[in-house]
Short mmCIF file of C-alpha atoms and ligand atoms in Angstrom, two decimals:
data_model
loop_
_atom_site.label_atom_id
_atom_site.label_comp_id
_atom_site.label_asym_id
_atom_site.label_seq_id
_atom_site.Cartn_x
_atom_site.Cartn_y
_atom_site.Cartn_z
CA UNK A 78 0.00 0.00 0.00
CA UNK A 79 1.17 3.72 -0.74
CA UNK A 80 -0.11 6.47 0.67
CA UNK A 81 -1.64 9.80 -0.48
CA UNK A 82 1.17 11.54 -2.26
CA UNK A 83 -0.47 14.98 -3.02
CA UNK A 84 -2.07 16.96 -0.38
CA UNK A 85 -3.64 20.77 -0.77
CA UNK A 86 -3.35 23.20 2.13
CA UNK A 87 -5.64 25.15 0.89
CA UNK A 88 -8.00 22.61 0.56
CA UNK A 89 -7.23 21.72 4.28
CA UNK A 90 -7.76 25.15 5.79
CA UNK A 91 -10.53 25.85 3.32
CA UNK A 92 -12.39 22.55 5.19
CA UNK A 93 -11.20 23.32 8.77
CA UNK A 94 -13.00 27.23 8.32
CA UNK A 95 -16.25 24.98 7.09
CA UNK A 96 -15.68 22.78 10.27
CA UNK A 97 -15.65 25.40 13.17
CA UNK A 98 -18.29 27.28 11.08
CA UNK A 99 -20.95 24.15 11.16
CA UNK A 100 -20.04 23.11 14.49
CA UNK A 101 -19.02 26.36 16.47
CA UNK A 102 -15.58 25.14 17.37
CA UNK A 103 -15.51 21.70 17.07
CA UNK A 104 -15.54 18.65 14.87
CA UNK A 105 -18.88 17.42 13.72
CA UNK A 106 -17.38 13.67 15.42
CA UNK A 107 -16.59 15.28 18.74
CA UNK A 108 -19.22 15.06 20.92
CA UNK A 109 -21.65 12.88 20.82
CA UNK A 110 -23.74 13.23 24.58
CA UNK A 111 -27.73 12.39 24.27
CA UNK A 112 -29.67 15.22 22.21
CA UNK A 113 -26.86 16.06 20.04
CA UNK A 114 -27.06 16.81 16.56
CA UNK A 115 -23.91 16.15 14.34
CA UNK A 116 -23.38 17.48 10.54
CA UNK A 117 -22.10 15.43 8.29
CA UNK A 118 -19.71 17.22 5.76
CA UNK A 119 -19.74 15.55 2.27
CA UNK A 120 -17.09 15.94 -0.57
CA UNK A 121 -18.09 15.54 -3.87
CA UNK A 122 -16.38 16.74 -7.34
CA UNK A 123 -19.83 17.42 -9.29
CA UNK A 124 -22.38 20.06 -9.77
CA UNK A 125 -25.58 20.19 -8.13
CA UNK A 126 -27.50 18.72 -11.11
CA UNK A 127 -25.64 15.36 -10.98
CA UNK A 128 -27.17 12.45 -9.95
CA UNK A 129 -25.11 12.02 -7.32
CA UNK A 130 -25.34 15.58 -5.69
CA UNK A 131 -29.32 14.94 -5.52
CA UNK A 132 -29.11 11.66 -4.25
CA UNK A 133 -27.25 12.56 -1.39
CA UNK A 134 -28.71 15.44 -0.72
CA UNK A 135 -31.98 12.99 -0.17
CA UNK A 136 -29.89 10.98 1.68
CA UNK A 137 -28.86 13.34 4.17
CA UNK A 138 -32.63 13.98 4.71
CA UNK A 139 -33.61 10.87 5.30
CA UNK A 140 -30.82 10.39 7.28
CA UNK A 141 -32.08 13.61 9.48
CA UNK A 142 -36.05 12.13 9.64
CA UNK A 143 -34.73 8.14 10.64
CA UNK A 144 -32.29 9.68 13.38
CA UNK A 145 -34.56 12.44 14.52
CA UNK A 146 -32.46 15.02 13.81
CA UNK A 147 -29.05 13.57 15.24
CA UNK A 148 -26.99 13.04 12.18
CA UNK A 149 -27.47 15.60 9.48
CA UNK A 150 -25.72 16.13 6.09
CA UNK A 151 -24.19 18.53 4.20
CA UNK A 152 -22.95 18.24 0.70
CA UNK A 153 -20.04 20.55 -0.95
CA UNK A 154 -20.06 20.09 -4.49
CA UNK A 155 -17.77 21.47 -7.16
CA UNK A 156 -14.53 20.09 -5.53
CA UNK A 157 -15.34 23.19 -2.47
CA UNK A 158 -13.42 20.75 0.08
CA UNK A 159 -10.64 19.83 -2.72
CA UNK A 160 -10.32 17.54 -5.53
CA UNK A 161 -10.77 13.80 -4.68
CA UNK A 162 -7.16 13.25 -3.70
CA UNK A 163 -7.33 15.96 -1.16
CA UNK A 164 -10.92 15.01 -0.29
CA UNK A 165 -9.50 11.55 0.45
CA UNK A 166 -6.77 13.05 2.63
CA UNK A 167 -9.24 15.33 4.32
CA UNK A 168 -11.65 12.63 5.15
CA UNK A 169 -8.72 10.15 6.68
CA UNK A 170 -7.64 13.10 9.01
CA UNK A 171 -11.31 13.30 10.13
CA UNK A 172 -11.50 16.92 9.33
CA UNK A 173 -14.32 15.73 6.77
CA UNK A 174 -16.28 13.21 7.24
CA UNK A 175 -17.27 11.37 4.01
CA UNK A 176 -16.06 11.92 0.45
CA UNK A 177 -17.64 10.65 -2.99
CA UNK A 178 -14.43 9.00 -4.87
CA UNK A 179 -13.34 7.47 -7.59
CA UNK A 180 -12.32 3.51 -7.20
CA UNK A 181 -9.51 4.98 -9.63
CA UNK A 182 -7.90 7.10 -6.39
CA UNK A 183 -8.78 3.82 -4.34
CA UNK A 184 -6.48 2.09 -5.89
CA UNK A 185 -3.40 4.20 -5.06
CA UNK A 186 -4.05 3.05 -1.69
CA UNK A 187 -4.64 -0.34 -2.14
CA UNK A 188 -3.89 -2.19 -5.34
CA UNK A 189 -6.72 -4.58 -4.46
CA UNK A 190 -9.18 -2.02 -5.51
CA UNK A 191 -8.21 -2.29 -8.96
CA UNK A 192 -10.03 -5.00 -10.21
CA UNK A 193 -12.77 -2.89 -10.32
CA UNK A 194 -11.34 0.01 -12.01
CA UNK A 195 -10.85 -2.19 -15.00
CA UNK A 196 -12.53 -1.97 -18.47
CA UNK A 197 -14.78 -5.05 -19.08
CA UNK A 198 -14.81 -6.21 -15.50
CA UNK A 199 -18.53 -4.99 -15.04
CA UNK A 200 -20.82 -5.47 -18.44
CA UNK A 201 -23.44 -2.66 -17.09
CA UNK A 202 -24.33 -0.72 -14.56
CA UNK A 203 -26.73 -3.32 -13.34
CA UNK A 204 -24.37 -5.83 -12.56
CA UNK A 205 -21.79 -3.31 -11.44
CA UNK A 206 -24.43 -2.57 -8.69
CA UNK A 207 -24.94 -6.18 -7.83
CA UNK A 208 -21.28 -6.61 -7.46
CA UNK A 209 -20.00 -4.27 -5.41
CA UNK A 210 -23.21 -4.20 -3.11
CA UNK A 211 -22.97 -8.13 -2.50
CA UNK A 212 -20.55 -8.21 0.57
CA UNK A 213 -20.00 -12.28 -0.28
CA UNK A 214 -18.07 -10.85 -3.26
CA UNK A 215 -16.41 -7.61 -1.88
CA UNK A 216 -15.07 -9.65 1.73
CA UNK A 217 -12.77 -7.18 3.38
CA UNK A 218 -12.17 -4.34 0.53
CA UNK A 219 -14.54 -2.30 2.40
CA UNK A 220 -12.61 -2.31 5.25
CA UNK A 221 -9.11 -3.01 4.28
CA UNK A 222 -8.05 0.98 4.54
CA UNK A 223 -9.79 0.55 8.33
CA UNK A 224 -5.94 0.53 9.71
CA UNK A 225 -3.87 2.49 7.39
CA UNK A 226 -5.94 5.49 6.46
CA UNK A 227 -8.52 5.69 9.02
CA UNK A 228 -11.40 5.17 5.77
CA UNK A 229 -14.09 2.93 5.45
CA UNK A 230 -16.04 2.59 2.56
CA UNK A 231 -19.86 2.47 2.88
CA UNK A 232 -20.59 1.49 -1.03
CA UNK A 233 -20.39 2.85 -4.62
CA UNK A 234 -22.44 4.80 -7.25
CA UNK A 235 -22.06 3.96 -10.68
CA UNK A 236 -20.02 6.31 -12.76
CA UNK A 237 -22.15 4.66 -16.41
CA UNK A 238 -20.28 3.70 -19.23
CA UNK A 239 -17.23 6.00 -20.02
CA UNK A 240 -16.32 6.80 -23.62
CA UNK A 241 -13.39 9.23 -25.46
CA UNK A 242 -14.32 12.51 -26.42
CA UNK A 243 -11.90 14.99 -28.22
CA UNK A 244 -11.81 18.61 -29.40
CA UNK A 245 -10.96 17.69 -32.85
CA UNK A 246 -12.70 15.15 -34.89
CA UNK A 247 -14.05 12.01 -33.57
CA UNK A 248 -12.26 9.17 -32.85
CA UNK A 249 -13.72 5.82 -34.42
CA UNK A 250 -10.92 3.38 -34.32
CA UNK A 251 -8.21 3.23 -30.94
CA UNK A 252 -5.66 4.18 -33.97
CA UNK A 253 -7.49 7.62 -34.21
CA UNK A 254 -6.00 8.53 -30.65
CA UNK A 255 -2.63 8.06 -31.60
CA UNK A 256 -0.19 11.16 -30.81
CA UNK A 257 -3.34 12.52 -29.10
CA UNK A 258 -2.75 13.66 -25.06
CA UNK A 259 -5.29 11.84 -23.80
CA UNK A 260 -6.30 13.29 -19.84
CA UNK A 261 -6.84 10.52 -17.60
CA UNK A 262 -8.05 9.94 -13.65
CA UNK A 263 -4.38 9.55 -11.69
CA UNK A 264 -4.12 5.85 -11.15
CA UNK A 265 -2.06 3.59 -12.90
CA UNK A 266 -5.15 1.53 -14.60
CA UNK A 267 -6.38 4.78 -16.34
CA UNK A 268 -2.19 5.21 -17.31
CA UNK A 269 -2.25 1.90 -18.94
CA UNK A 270 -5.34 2.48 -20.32
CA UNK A 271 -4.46 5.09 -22.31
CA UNK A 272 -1.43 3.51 -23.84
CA UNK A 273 -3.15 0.69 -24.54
CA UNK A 274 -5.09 2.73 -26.32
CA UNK A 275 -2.42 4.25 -28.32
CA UNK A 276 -3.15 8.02 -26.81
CA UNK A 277 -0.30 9.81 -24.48
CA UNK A 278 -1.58 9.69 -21.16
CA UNK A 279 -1.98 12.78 -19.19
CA UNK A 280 -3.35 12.33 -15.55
CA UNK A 281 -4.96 15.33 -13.74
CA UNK A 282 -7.87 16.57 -11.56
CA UNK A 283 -11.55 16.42 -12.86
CA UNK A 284 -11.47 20.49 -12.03
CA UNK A 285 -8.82 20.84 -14.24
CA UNK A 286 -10.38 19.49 -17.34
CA UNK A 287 -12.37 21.71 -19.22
CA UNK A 288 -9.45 24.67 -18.73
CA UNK A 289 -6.94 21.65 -20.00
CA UNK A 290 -9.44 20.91 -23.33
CA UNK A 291 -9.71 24.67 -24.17
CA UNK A 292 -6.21 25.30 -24.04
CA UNK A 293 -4.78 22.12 -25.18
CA UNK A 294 -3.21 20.85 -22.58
CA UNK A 295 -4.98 18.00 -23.92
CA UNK A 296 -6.80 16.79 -26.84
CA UNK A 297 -9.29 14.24 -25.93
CA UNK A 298 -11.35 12.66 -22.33
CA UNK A 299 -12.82 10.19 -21.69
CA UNK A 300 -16.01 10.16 -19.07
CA UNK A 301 -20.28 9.52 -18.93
CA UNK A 302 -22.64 11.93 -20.75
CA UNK A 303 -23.53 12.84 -17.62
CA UNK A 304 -20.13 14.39 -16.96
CA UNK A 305 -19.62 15.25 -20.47
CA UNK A 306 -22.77 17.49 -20.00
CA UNK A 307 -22.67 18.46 -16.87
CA UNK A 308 -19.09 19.98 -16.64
CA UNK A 309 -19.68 21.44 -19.72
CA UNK A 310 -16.74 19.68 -21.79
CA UNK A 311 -19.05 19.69 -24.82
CA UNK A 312 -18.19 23.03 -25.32
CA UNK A 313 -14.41 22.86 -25.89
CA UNK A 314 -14.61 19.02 -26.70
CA UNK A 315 -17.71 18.42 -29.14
CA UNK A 316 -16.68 15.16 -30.78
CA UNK A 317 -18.04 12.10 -28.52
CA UNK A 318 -17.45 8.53 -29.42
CA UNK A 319 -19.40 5.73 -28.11
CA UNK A 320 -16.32 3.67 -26.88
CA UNK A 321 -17.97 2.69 -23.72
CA UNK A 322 -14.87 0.88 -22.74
CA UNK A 323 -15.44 0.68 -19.19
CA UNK A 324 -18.02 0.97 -16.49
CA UNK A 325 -16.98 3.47 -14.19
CA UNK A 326 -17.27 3.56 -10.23
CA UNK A 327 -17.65 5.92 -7.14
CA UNK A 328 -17.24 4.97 -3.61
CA UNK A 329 -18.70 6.68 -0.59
CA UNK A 330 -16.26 6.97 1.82
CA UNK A 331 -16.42 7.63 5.58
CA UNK A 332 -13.96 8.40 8.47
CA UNK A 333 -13.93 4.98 10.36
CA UNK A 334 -13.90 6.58 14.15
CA UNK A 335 -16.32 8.77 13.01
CA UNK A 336 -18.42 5.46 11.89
CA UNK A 337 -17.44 3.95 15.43
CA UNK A 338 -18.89 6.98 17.19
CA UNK A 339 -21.92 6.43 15.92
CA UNK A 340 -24.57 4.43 18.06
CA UNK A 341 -26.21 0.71 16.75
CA UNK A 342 -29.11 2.39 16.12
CA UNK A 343 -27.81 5.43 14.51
CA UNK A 344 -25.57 3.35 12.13
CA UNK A 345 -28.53 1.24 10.97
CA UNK A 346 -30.16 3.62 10.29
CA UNK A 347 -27.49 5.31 8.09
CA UNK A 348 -26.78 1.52 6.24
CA UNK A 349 -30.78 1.83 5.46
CA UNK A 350 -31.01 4.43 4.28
CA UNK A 351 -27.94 4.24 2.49
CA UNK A 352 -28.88 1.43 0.70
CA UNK A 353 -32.34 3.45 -0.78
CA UNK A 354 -29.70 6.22 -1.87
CA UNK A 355 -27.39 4.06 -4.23
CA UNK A 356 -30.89 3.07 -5.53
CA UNK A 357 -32.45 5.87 -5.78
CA UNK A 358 -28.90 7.12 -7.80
CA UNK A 359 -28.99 4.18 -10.09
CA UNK A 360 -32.72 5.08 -11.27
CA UNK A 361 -31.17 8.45 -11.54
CA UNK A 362 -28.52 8.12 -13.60
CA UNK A 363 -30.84 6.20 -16.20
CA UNK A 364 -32.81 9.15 -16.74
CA UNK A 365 -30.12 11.90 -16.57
CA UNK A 366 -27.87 9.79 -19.25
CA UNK A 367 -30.99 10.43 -21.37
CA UNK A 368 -31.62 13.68 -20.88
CA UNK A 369 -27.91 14.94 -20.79
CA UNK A 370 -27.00 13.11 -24.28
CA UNK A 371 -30.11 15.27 -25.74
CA UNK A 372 -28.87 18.43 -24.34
CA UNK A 373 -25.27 18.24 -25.00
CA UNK A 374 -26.38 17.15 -29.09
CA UNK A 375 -29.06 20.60 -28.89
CA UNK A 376 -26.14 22.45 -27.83
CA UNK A 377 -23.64 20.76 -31.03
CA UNK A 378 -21.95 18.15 -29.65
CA UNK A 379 -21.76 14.84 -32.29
CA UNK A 380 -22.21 11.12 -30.79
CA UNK A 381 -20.37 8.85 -33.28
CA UNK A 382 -20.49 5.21 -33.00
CA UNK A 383 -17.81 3.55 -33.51
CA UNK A 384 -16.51 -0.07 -33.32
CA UNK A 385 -16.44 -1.02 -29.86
CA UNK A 386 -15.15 -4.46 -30.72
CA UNK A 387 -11.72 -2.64 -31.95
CA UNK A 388 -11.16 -0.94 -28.48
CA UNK A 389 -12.60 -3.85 -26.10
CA UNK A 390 -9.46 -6.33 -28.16
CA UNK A 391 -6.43 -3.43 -27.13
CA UNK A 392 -8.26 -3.04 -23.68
CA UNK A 393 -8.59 -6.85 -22.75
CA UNK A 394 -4.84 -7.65 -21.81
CA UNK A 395 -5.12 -5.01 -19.04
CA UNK A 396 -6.90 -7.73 -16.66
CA UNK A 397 -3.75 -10.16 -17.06
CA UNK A 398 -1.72 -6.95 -16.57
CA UNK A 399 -3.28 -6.24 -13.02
CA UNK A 400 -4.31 -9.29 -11.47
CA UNK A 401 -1.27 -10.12 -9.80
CA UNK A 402 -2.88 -11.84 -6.17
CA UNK A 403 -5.21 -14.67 -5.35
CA UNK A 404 -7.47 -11.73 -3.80
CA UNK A 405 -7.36 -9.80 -7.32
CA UNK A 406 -8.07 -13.31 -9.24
CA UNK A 407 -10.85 -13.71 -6.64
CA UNK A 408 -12.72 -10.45 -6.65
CA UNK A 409 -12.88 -10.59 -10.53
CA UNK A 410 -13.82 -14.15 -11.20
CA UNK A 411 -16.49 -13.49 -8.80
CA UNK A 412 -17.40 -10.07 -10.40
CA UNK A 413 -17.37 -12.31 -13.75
CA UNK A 414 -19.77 -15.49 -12.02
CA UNK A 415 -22.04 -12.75 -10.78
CA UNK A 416 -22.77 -11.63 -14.99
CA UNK A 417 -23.42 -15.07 -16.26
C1 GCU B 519 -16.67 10.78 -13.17
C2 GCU B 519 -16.72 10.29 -11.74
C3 GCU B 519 -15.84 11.15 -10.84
C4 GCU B 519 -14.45 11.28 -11.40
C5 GCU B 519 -14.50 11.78 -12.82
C6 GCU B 519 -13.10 11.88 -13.42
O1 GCU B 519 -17.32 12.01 -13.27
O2 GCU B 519 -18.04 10.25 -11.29
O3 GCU B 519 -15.76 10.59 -9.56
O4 GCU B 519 -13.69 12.17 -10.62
O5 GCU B 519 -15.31 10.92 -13.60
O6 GCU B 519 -12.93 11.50 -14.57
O7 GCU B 519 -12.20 12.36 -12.73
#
């Protein structure tokens, strides 16, 4: 395991200020005496239309209602508490308590999470969900960051089907992307990814992107429609191509003291009504994907399809590249029993 190798102070003292403002002095997990009423800081990289803003924002009122006003919620979209690496940080130090992140930043921490970062390991979101919400399958991933970075992960949204998008022309054929700086998430999956691909892999920030595509930094993405829309990219990247080479994933991540503080009850509750939030996203997404697809091609943007055969065949040697442990080989052959 490695740790966290970037960290923002900003970011940090940004977060601290939002602290002792919400909680007059101290953290939202101190405490904790009968009556009191903690709130729940959220990080999360996307805008409040995204499916995931809204579904934790319902979350966070349900939460309210089922603990009568004990644990509340707060969510700070737009990277406000730092991109996800700093989020990540943030949320281990306990001066925020739960972060939405990619499995791709995961990973960095430990290597086991990568078997879900990779293309083809999850045929839709469907099964993704069934997956990675079946605890026979997942075993000790959730916890396995418990010890060394103070995280636990509660469960995932799905991230949809990712595909390339460029500011030149699209790309039908993984030869297109050749020469091309192609930005990906900063784990070494998405690296290899790219090269597979033929493209010259350029890791960064989400935030970062759209100033990166207008300036050309980079040439090409690759992320949902929902994304794609939603961050605006269709403006300085109007060419999308219907790779959908891999079914992204979000965790939900939590302190783990802040988890332990919290009573039986109390922690039920939050598991219930979890578990109607990651459902509630998944019905979500469905619709937005729809809807964002139609307003990003009334706006200019071009969906080509291409030959998804062509990219799946350069893609597919990535799972012999990164299964390296029995507990990689396991998670994915389960992961692959659970879609036949
Ligand atoms: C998706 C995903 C984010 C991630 C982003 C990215 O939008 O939901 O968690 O940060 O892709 O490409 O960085």
């Amino acid at each position: 395991m490695t740790h966290i190798r970037t960290f923002s102070v900003v970011a940090l003292a940004t977060a601290t200020a939002l602290t002792l403002a919400a909680c007059g002095g101290g953290s939202a997990a101190e405490g904790g005496g009968a009556g009191e009423s903690h709130t729940l800081r959220v990080a999360l990289n996307q805008t409040e239309e995204h499916p995931s803003f809204i579904a934790l924002d319902h979350f966070g009122e349900r939460l309210e209602e089922a603990t009568e006003g004990r644990w509340k919620m707060e969510v700070y979209p737009n990277e406000t508490l730092g991109a996800q690496q700093e989020a990540l940080q943030l949320v281990s130090q306990g001066s925020v308590d739960l972060a939405i992140v990619s499995g791709t930043q995961l990973e960095n921490l430990n290597e086991d999470f990568r078997v879900f970062n990779l293309p083809k390991v999850f045929d839709d979101v469907e099964h993704q969900m069934e997956v990675i919400h079946d605890p026979e399958i997942t075993g000790d991933l959730y916890t396995s960051l418990e010890e060394s970075n103070n995280l636990t992960v509660v469960g995932g949204f799905t991230q949809g089907a990712r595909s390339i998008y460029t500011t030149d022309a699209p790309v039908k054929t993984p030869e297109d992307l050749a020469g091309k700086k192609l930005r990906v998430q900063e784990s070494d999956v998405m690296i290899a990814m790219a090269e597979a691909l033929g493209a010259s892999a350029t890791p960064m920030a989400f935030g970062e992107l759209y100033t990166a595509l207008q300036s050309g930094v980079v040439d090409a993405a690759e992320n949902n429609e929902v994304s794609y829309w939603t961050q605006k990219h269709y403006e300085v990247a109007p060419y999308f191509s219907n790779t959908n080479h891999l079914v992204g994933l979000d965790y939900l991540i939590i302190n783990s003291d802040l988890l332990g503080e919290m009573s039986e009850e109390d922690r039920a509750a939050f598991q219930t009504e979890w578990t109607a939030t990651h459902e509630e996203h998944t019905g979500l997404w469905t619709t937005a994907t729809e809807e964002d697809i139609a307003s990003a091609e009334a706006a200019g943007a071009t969906f080509t399809e291409v030959d998804e055969a062509a990219f799946d065949k350069v893609l597919e040697p990535l799972a012999d590249k990164f299964i390296e442990n029995d507990a990689q080989q396991a998670l994915y052959d389960a992961a692959r029993a659970a879609a036949e």
